[in-house]
Short mmCIF file of N, CA and C in Angstrom, two decimals:
data_model
loop_
_atom_site.label_atom_id
_atom_site.label_comp_id
_atom_site.label_asym_id
_atom_site.label_seq_id
_atom_site.Cartn_x
_atom_site.Cartn_y
_atom_site.Cartn_z
N MET O 18 0.50 -1.33 -0.07
CA MET O 18 0.06 -0.16 -0.03
C MET O 18 0.86 1.46 -0.22
N ILE O 19 0.50 2.44 -0.27
CA ILE O 19 1.17 3.51 -1.32
C ILE O 19 1.03 4.49 -0.20
N GLY O 20 2.24 4.34 0.33
CA GLY O 20 2.09 5.32 1.96
C GLY O 20 1.87 4.92 3.13
N ALA O 21 1.42 3.99 3.10
CA ALA O 21 0.95 3.15 4.26
C ALA O 21 2.10 3.13 5.28
N PRO O 22 2.40 3.42 6.84
CA PRO O 22 3.34 3.05 7.16
C PRO O 22 3.92 1.59 7.46
N GLU O 23 5.11 1.22 7.52
CA GLU O 23 5.68 -0.87 7.68
C GLU O 23 5.37 -0.90 8.40
N ARG O 24 4.79 -1.63 8.46
CA ARG O 24 4.16 -2.81 10.09
C ARG O 24 5.90 -2.61 10.72
N GLN O 25 5.75 -3.02 11.96
CA GLN O 25 7.13 -3.50 12.63
C GLN O 25 6.19 -5.32 13.89
N ASP O 26 6.82 -6.06 13.39
CA ASP O 26 6.80 -7.13 14.69
C ASP O 26 6.70 -6.08 16.02
N PRO O 27 5.88 -6.75 16.89
CA PRO O 27 6.79 -6.23 18.15
C PRO O 27 8.01 -7.16 18.17
N ALA O 28 8.43 -6.74 19.54
CA ALA O 28 10.19 -7.24 19.66
C ALA O 28 10.09 -8.73 20.15
N TRP O 29 10.81 -9.28 19.36
CA TRP O 29 10.07 -11.16 19.98
C TRP O 29 11.87 -11.47 19.86
N PRO O 30 10.78 -11.48 21.81
CA PRO O 30 11.77 -11.76 22.90
C PRO O 30 13.09 -13.26 23.16
N TRP O 31 12.97 -14.05 21.78
CA TRP O 31 14.43 -14.11 21.59
C TRP O 31 15.45 -14.20 20.73
N LYS O 32 15.05 -13.05 19.95
CA LYS O 32 15.91 -12.85 18.39
C LYS O 32 18.02 -13.40 18.81
N ASP O 33 18.12 -12.49 19.92
CA ASP O 33 19.06 -12.60 20.42
C ASP O 33 19.87 -14.04 21.77
N ALA O 34 19.12 -14.93 21.86
CA ALA O 34 19.00 -15.83 22.41
C ALA O 34 19.66 -16.75 21.68
N PRO O 35 20.89 -17.56 22.60
CA PRO O 35 21.46 -18.77 21.99
C PRO O 35 20.17 -19.58 22.36
N ILE O 36 20.96 -20.38 21.15
CA ILE O 36 20.69 -21.92 20.35
C ILE O 36 19.50 -22.21 21.09
N SER O 37 20.57 -22.53 22.26
CA SER O 37 20.15 -23.20 23.45
C SER O 37 18.90 -23.60 23.88
N THR O 38 18.47 -21.62 24.32
CA THR O 38 17.69 -20.91 24.66
C THR O 38 16.11 -21.11 23.50
N LEU O 39 16.82 -21.56 22.64
CA LEU O 39 15.56 -21.52 21.51
C LEU O 39 14.57 -22.99 21.95
N VAL O 40 16.10 -23.84 21.40
CA VAL O 40 15.85 -25.66 22.08
C VAL O 40 14.49 -25.59 23.06
N GLN O 41 15.12 -25.32 24.54
CA GLN O 41 15.08 -25.42 25.21
C GLN O 41 12.75 -24.84 25.84
N ARG O 42 12.90 -23.90 24.45
CA ARG O 42 11.63 -22.95 24.62
C ARG O 42 10.36 -24.28 23.89
N ILE O 43 11.45 -24.46 22.87
CA ILE O 43 10.51 -25.48 21.84
C ILE O 43 10.01 -26.49 22.89
N HIS O 44 11.15 -27.52 23.89
CA HIS O 44 10.76 -28.06 24.09
C HIS O 44 9.92 -27.45 26.27
N GLN O 45 9.01 -26.51 26.43
CA GLN O 45 8.44 -25.87 27.03
C GLN O 45 7.42 -25.84 26.40
N LEU O 46 7.13 -25.63 24.90
CA LEU O 46 5.38 -25.13 23.98
C LEU O 46 5.94 -26.74 23.89
N GLN O 47 6.13 -27.71 24.10
CA GLN O 47 5.33 -28.79 23.39
C GLN O 47 5.22 -30.06 25.14
N ALA O 48 5.56 -29.39 25.99
CA ALA O 48 4.70 -29.35 27.61
C ALA O 48 3.64 -28.61 26.89
N GLU O 49 3.86 -27.73 27.19
CA GLU O 49 2.20 -26.41 26.83
C GLU O 49 1.18 -28.11 26.13
N ARG O 50 2.10 -27.82 24.83
CA ARG O 50 0.25 -28.42 23.88
C ARG O 50 0.21 -29.94 25.01
N ALA O 51 1.88 -30.21 25.20
CA ALA O 51 0.64 -32.26 25.66
C ALA O 51 -0.47 -31.73 27.33
N GLN O 52 0.11 -29.69 27.94
CA GLN O 52 -1.13 -29.81 29.05
C GLN O 52 -2.08 -29.60 27.87
N ALA O 53 -2.86 -29.24 26.61
CA ALA O 53 -3.32 -29.05 26.29
C ALA O 53 -4.12 -30.63 25.49
N PHE O 54 -3.65 -30.99 25.53
CA PHE O 54 -3.87 -32.06 24.62
C PHE O 54 -4.67 -33.36 26.04
N ARG O 55 -3.80 -32.41 26.65
CA ARG O 55 -4.73 -33.23 28.32
C ARG O 55 -5.85 -32.73 28.56
N ARG O 56 -5.66 -31.36 28.88
CA ARG O 56 -7.30 -30.69 28.56
C ARG O 56 -8.33 -31.63 27.75
N LEU O 57 -7.59 -31.82 26.08
CA LEU O 57 -8.84 -32.45 25.70
C LEU O 57 -9.25 -32.61 25.46
N GLU O 58 -8.33 -33.73 26.07
CA GLU O 58 -9.12 -35.56 26.56
C GLU O 58 -9.89 -36.16 27.15
N GLU O 59 -9.87 -34.56 28.71
CA GLU O 59 -11.06 -34.40 29.80
C GLU O 59 -11.81 -33.93 29.65
N ALA O 60 -12.15 -32.89 28.64
CA ALA O 60 -13.20 -32.34 27.97
C ALA O 60 -13.69 -33.12 27.34
N HIS O 61 -13.05 -34.29 26.31
CA HIS O 61 -13.43 -35.40 25.94
C HIS O 61 -14.92 -36.50 26.56
N ARG O 62 -13.68 -36.57 27.67
CA ARG O 62 -14.26 -37.83 28.74
C ARG O 62 -15.68 -36.97 29.38
N GLN O 63 -15.59 -35.88 29.64
CA GLN O 63 -16.66 -35.12 31.01
C GLN O 63 -17.95 -35.11 29.45
N TYR O 64 -18.25 -35.27 27.76
CA TYR O 64 -19.12 -34.97 27.47
C TYR O 64 -19.75 -36.24 27.15
N LEU O 65 -19.04 -36.68 27.41
CA LEU O 65 -18.82 -39.30 26.80
C LEU O 65 -20.63 -39.28 28.76
N ARG O 66 -20.03 -38.26 29.57
CA ARG O 66 -20.41 -38.99 30.79
C ARG O 66 -21.89 -37.83 30.97
N SER O 67 -22.09 -36.69 30.11
CA SER O 67 -23.05 -35.89 30.21
C SER O 67 -24.18 -36.70 29.87
N GLY O 68 -24.91 -35.27 30.77
CA GLY O 68 -26.15 -36.12 30.16
C GLY O 68 -27.29 -36.83 30.35
N PRO O 69 -28.18 -37.27 29.72
CA PRO O 69 -28.58 -36.67 28.36
C PRO O 69 -29.71 -35.33 28.56
N PRO O 70 -29.47 -34.60 27.58
CA PRO O 70 -28.30 -35.13 26.64
C PRO O 70 -27.46 -33.63 26.96
N PRO O 71 -26.71 -34.52 26.29
CA PRO O 71 -25.16 -34.28 25.93
C PRO O 71 -24.50 -33.40 25.97
N ASP O 72 -23.56 -32.60 27.72
CA ASP O 72 -23.38 -31.08 27.44
C ASP O 72 -22.35 -30.26 26.44
N PHE O 73 -22.71 -31.25 25.04
CA PHE O 73 -22.11 -30.09 23.43
C PHE O 73 -21.01 -28.40 23.78
N ALA O 74 -22.41 -27.82 24.53
CA ALA O 74 -21.25 -26.92 24.45
C ALA O 74 -20.06 -26.87 25.54
N SER O 75 -20.31 -27.36 26.71
CA SER O 75 -18.81 -26.68 27.57
C SER O 75 -18.06 -27.89 27.05
N TYR O 76 -18.44 -28.80 25.89
CA TYR O 76 -16.99 -29.52 25.09
C TYR O 76 -16.87 -28.04 24.04
N ARG O 77 -17.83 -28.25 23.39
CA ARG O 77 -17.44 -26.37 22.28
C ARG O 77 -15.94 -25.42 22.96
N SER O 78 -16.54 -25.29 24.23
CA SER O 78 -15.42 -25.19 24.61
C SER O 78 -14.79 -25.08 24.68
N ALA O 79 -14.31 -26.33 25.49
CA ALA O 79 -13.19 -26.28 25.36
C ALA O 79 -11.91 -26.46 24.61
N VAL O 80 -12.97 -27.78 23.52
CA VAL O 80 -12.36 -27.03 22.17
C VAL O 80 -11.81 -26.02 21.34
N HIS O 81 -12.65 -25.19 21.64
CA HIS O 81 -12.24 -23.78 21.35
C HIS O 81 -10.28 -23.74 22.08
N GLU O 82 -10.71 -23.52 23.66
CA GLU O 82 -9.60 -23.01 24.35
C GLU O 82 -8.46 -23.84 23.73
N VAL O 83 -8.08 -25.45 23.90
CA VAL O 83 -7.45 -25.89 23.61
C VAL O 83 -7.05 -25.25 22.38
N THR O 84 -8.34 -25.45 21.20
CA THR O 84 -7.40 -24.89 19.90
C THR O 84 -6.81 -23.52 19.78
N GLN O 85 -6.69 -22.79 20.37
CA GLN O 85 -6.54 -21.36 20.56
C GLN O 85 -4.94 -21.44 20.63
N ALA O 86 -4.38 -22.31 21.90
CA ALA O 86 -3.43 -22.77 22.45
C ALA O 86 -2.59 -23.52 22.24
N PHE O 87 -3.12 -24.61 21.65
CA PHE O 87 -2.89 -25.01 19.83
C PHE O 87 -1.93 -24.21 18.83
N ALA O 88 -2.82 -23.19 17.78
CA ALA O 88 -2.14 -22.20 17.59
C ALA O 88 -1.53 -21.75 17.84
N ALA O 89 -1.28 -20.83 19.33
CA ALA O 89 -0.72 -19.78 19.78
C ALA O 89 0.92 -20.65 20.27
N ALA O 90 0.58 -21.88 20.04
CA ALA O 90 2.34 -22.66 20.22
C ALA O 90 2.93 -22.87 18.45
N SER O 91 2.09 -22.63 17.90
CA SER O 91 2.19 -22.93 17.07
C SER O 91 3.06 -21.97 16.21
N ARG O 92 2.52 -20.93 16.15
CA ARG O 92 2.67 -19.65 15.26
C ARG O 92 4.68 -19.51 16.55
N GLU O 93 3.88 -19.51 17.53
CA GLU O 93 5.92 -19.55 17.96
C GLU O 93 6.80 -20.70 17.90
N VAL O 94 6.34 -22.08 17.57
CA VAL O 94 7.58 -22.96 16.92
C VAL O 94 7.92 -23.01 16.02
N LEU O 95 6.82 -22.24 14.88
CA LEU O 95 7.31 -21.53 13.13
C LEU O 95 7.58 -20.18 13.45
N ALA O 96 8.30 -19.60 13.97
CA ALA O 96 9.34 -18.68 14.64
C ALA O 96 10.14 -18.74 15.33
N VAL O 97 10.46 -19.53 16.09
CA VAL O 97 11.73 -20.09 16.23
C VAL O 97 12.28 -21.22 14.56
N GLU O 98 11.51 -21.56 13.91
CA GLU O 98 12.28 -22.58 12.94
C GLU O 98 12.64 -21.15 11.74
N ALA O 99 12.21 -20.10 11.28
CA ALA O 99 12.45 -19.21 10.44
C ALA O 99 13.57 -18.47 11.23
N GLU O 100 13.48 -18.31 12.40
CA GLU O 100 14.65 -17.96 13.32
C GLU O 100 15.98 -18.87 13.24
N LEU O 101 16.31 -20.02 12.86
CA LEU O 101 16.81 -21.19 13.19
C LEU O 101 17.25 -21.03 10.90
N ALA O 102 16.50 -21.03 10.57
CA ALA O 102 16.47 -21.49 9.33
C ALA O 102 17.11 -20.19 8.99
N GLY O 103 16.66 -18.85 9.17
CA GLY O 103 17.10 -17.79 8.10
C GLY O 103 18.75 -17.72 9.32
N PRO O 104 18.31 -16.98 10.01
CA PRO O 104 18.69 -15.27 10.54
C PRO O 104 20.44 -16.35 11.62
N ARG O 105 20.23 -18.30 12.08
CA ARG O 105 21.00 -18.57 13.06
C ARG O 105 21.96 -19.50 10.89
N ALA O 106 21.14 -19.90 10.17
CA ALA O 106 21.35 -20.52 9.48
C ALA O 106 21.92 -21.84 10.24
N GLN O 107 20.74 -22.78 10.48
CA GLN O 107 20.66 -24.30 10.92
C GLN O 107 19.87 -24.80 10.97
N PRO O 108 19.98 -24.88 9.16
CA PRO O 108 19.12 -25.79 8.76
C PRO O 108 18.15 -27.20 8.86
N LEU O 109 20.03 -27.71 9.68
CA LEU O 109 19.63 -29.46 9.82
C LEU O 109 18.29 -29.11 11.82
N LEU O 110 18.51 -28.36 12.78
CA LEU O 110 17.52 -27.64 13.57
C LEU O 110 16.33 -27.76 13.14
N ALA O 111 16.04 -26.46 12.03
CA ALA O 111 15.02 -26.63 12.00
C ALA O 111 14.15 -26.84 10.88
N GLY O 112 15.72 -27.66 10.60
CA GLY O 112 14.14 -29.21 9.57
C GLY O 112 14.06 -30.00 11.10
N HIS O 113 14.02 -29.95 12.01
CA HIS O 113 13.55 -30.81 13.36
C HIS O 113 12.56 -30.46 14.15
N VAL O 114 12.48 -29.22 13.46
CA VAL O 114 11.18 -27.93 14.25
C VAL O 114 9.97 -28.33 13.25
N ARG O 115 10.52 -28.08 11.78
CA ARG O 115 8.90 -28.90 10.84
C ARG O 115 9.03 -29.73 11.29
N SER O 116 9.72 -31.04 11.53
CA SER O 116 9.63 -32.05 11.54
C SER O 116 8.46 -32.30 13.41
N LEU O 117 9.33 -32.48 13.35
CA LEU O 117 8.27 -31.88 14.30
C LEU O 117 6.15 -31.17 15.05
N GLN O 118 7.08 -29.70 13.73
CA GLN O 118 5.45 -29.06 14.36
C GLN O 118 4.31 -30.01 13.06
N GLN O 119 5.05 -31.03 11.82
CA GLN O 119 4.31 -32.17 11.33
C GLN O 119 3.86 -32.85 12.32
N LEU O 120 5.18 -33.80 12.80
CA LEU O 120 3.82 -34.54 13.98
C LEU O 120 2.70 -33.90 13.98
N GLU O 121 2.79 -33.22 15.58
CA GLU O 121 1.93 -32.51 15.68
C GLU O 121 0.69 -32.51 15.26
N GLN O 122 0.37 -32.33 14.16
CA GLN O 122 -0.75 -31.83 13.35
C GLN O 122 -0.83 -33.23 13.23
N THR O 123 -0.31 -34.32 12.65
CA THR O 123 -0.75 -35.23 12.33
C THR O 123 -1.10 -35.69 13.81
N ARG O 124 -0.66 -35.99 14.83
CA ARG O 124 -0.76 -35.57 16.25
C ARG O 124 -2.23 -35.65 16.30
N LEU O 125 -2.52 -34.43 16.77
CA LEU O 125 -4.37 -33.02 16.47
C LEU O 125 -5.13 -34.05 15.85
N THR O 126 -4.70 -34.54 14.51
CA THR O 126 -6.23 -34.96 13.52
C THR O 126 -6.13 -35.95 13.82
N SER O 127 -5.17 -36.75 14.55
CA SER O 127 -5.68 -38.27 14.87
C SER O 127 -6.05 -37.90 15.99
N VAL O 128 -5.73 -36.66 16.88
CA VAL O 128 -6.37 -37.64 18.51
C VAL O 128 -7.79 -37.42 17.92
N ALA O 129 -8.22 -36.02 17.48
CA ALA O 129 -9.72 -35.52 16.83
C ALA O 129 -10.78 -36.73 16.13
N LEU O 130 -10.36 -37.32 15.02
CA LEU O 130 -11.27 -38.67 14.70
C LEU O 130 -10.81 -39.30 15.46
N LEU O 131 -10.06 -39.78 17.00
CA LEU O 131 -10.58 -40.38 17.82
C LEU O 131 -11.53 -40.09 18.63
N GLN O 132 -11.81 -39.10 18.78
CA GLN O 132 -12.35 -38.33 19.89
C GLN O 132 -14.30 -38.78 19.33
N LEU O 133 -14.34 -38.45 17.39
CA LEU O 133 -15.13 -38.99 16.87
C LEU O 133 -16.10 -39.87 16.41
N MET O 134 -14.71 -40.68 16.22
CA MET O 134 -15.03 -41.76 16.15
C MET O 134 -15.67 -42.26 18.21
N GLY O 135 -15.09 -41.20 18.85
CA GLY O 135 -15.66 -42.60 20.34
C GLY O 135 -17.26 -42.09 20.74
N THR O 136 -17.48 -41.25 20.12
CA THR O 136 -18.83 -39.96 20.18
C THR O 136 -19.80 -41.45 19.64
N PRO O 137 -20.53 -41.45 20.33
CA PRO O 137 -22.10 -42.49 20.45
C PRO O 137 -22.87 -42.31 19.17
N GLU O 138 -23.44 -41.40 19.53
CA GLU O 138 -23.92 -40.51 17.49
C GLU O 138 -23.32 -40.70 16.43
N LEU O 139 -22.13 -41.12 16.31
CA LEU O 139 -21.03 -41.05 14.97
C LEU O 139 -20.53 -42.15 14.63
N SER O 140 -20.45 -42.90 16.13
CA SER O 140 -19.59 -44.13 15.83
C SER O 140 -20.70 -45.23 15.11
N GLY O 141 -20.15 -46.31 14.65
CA GLY O 141 -20.41 -47.64 14.17
C GLY O 141 -20.74 -48.42 14.74
N PRO O 142 -20.77 -49.79 13.83
CA PRO O 142 -19.84 -51.60 14.73
C PRO O 142 -19.25 -50.84 14.08
N ASP O 143 -18.51 -50.87 13.02
CA ASP O 143 -17.68 -51.20 12.88
C ASP O 143 -16.47 -50.50 12.80
N ASP O 144 -16.63 -49.38 13.09
CA ASP O 144 -15.54 -49.15 13.56
C ASP O 144 -13.67 -49.24 14.22
N ALA O 145 -14.49 -50.89 15.66
CA ALA O 145 -13.05 -51.19 16.23
C ALA O 145 -11.97 -51.02 15.54
N SER O 146 -11.90 -51.51 14.38
CA SER O 146 -10.54 -51.87 13.93
C SER O 146 -9.81 -50.37 13.49
N GLN O 147 -10.33 -49.72 12.70
CA GLN O 147 -10.52 -47.93 12.54
C GLN O 147 -9.86 -47.66 14.00
N THR O 148 -10.96 -48.11 14.83
CA THR O 148 -10.30 -46.96 16.40
C THR O 148 -8.50 -47.56 16.59
N GLU O 149 -8.73 -48.78 16.07
CA GLU O 149 -7.47 -49.51 16.77
C GLU O 149 -6.48 -48.71 16.29
N GLN O 150 -6.86 -48.28 15.16
CA GLN O 150 -5.40 -47.79 13.89
C GLN O 150 -5.16 -46.71 14.19
N LEU O 151 -5.82 -46.25 14.76
CA LEU O 151 -5.71 -44.42 15.01
C LEU O 151 -5.35 -44.90 16.26
N LYS O 152 -5.46 -45.00 17.92
CA LYS O 152 -4.87 -45.59 18.62
C LYS O 152 -3.87 -45.47 18.01
N MET O 153 -3.02 -46.76 17.37
CA MET O 153 -1.82 -47.71 16.91
C MET O 153 -0.95 -45.88 16.17
N LYS O 154 -1.69 -44.96 15.27
CA LYS O 154 -1.27 -44.08 14.87
C LYS O 154 -0.90 -43.13 15.64
N VAL O 155 -1.72 -43.04 16.46
CA VAL O 155 -1.44 -41.19 17.31
C VAL O 155 -0.58 -42.05 19.09
N ILE O 156 0.17 -43.44 18.28
CA ILE O 156 1.41 -43.94 19.71
C ILE O 156 2.16 -43.00 19.23
N LYS O 157 2.72 -44.43 17.77
CA LYS O 157 3.86 -44.08 17.04
C LYS O 157 3.90 -42.42 16.13
N THR O 158 3.65 -41.88 16.38
CA THR O 158 3.12 -40.48 15.80
C THR O 158 4.11 -39.66 17.60
N MET O 159 3.60 -40.22 18.70
CA MET O 159 4.34 -39.40 19.48
C MET O 159 5.67 -39.96 19.75
N GLU O 160 6.26 -41.04 20.21
CA GLU O 160 7.06 -41.75 19.95
C GLU O 160 8.41 -40.96 18.85
N ALA O 161 7.12 -40.97 18.08
CA ALA O 161 8.14 -40.82 16.32
C ALA O 161 8.81 -38.62 16.96
N ILE O 162 7.65 -37.50 18.35
CA ILE O 162 7.90 -36.47 18.74
C ILE O 162 8.92 -36.48 19.50
N SER O 163 9.28 -37.48 20.48
CA SER O 163 10.41 -37.82 21.07
C SER O 163 11.50 -37.53 21.04
N GLU O 164 11.48 -39.26 19.24
CA GLU O 164 13.20 -38.90 18.97
C GLU O 164 13.02 -37.76 18.21
N VAL O 165 12.12 -36.88 17.59
CA VAL O 165 12.31 -35.35 17.28
C VAL O 165 13.45 -34.50 18.33
N LEU O 166 12.43 -35.16 19.13
CA LEU O 166 12.83 -34.24 20.41
C LEU O 166 14.16 -34.12 20.76
N GLN O 167 14.71 -35.50 20.73
CA GLN O 167 15.94 -36.20 21.45
C GLN O 167 17.64 -35.27 20.02
N ASP O 168 16.60 -35.62 18.76
CA ASP O 168 17.78 -35.46 18.15
C ASP O 168 17.44 -33.81 18.30
N LEU O 169 16.49 -33.35 18.17
CA LEU O 169 17.14 -31.36 18.51
C LEU O 169 18.06 -31.08 19.07
N ARG O 170 17.60 -31.75 20.83
CA ARG O 170 18.69 -31.44 21.67
C ARG O 170 19.68 -31.72 21.22
N PHE O 171 20.03 -33.22 20.84
CA PHE O 171 22.03 -33.70 20.96
C PHE O 171 22.41 -32.53 18.87
N ASP O 172 21.36 -32.09 18.73
CA ASP O 172 22.15 -31.51 17.76
C ASP O 172 22.35 -30.00 18.22
N ALA O 173 21.67 -29.98 18.99
CA ALA O 173 22.04 -28.39 19.08
C ALA O 173 23.34 -28.19 20.38
N GLU O 174 23.10 -29.19 20.67
CA GLU O 174 24.28 -28.94 21.56
C GLU O 174 25.68 -28.97 20.50
N ALA O 175 25.72 -30.40 19.56
CA ALA O 175 27.24 -30.27 18.90
C ALA O 175 26.68 -28.67 17.96
N ALA O 176 25.43 -27.61 17.56
CA ALA O 176 25.87 -26.88 17.30
C ALA O 176 26.25 -25.76 17.50
N GLU O 177 26.44 -25.40 18.75
CA GLU O 177 26.77 -24.57 19.55
C GLU O 177 28.43 -24.84 19.95
#
């Protein structure tokens, strides 16, 4: 836009932080995501125990809160990835962070599908096999997340 003042992002607190601090922040964000997943699971359990009729409004509210928490964590993870890929010139570490983000997306999608399939009004009699496959996918994804976090920590130590 011609004549518009240039927008500047507010100062990012991690701009001049050492790589170890960025990696520590990624681990903190992962802990926040784990807590958000626990809140989502608890909200779904409460929804299934509520009613009749089921208390969908409370569940929807909890899902909204958790979605906001996931979005905030994702924005910050992406900012760390951009910092590592760009100014820090750490493509290996940036790749780990990108993988982590993709794995978290897979996990969230799988958990959401599991919750849908675990809702009596939406599940069918033939869903047991699919549910078990999804549960295994979540477990494998969580294992992969742990591996990426270990690789990130190890490679960050080597980079400093």
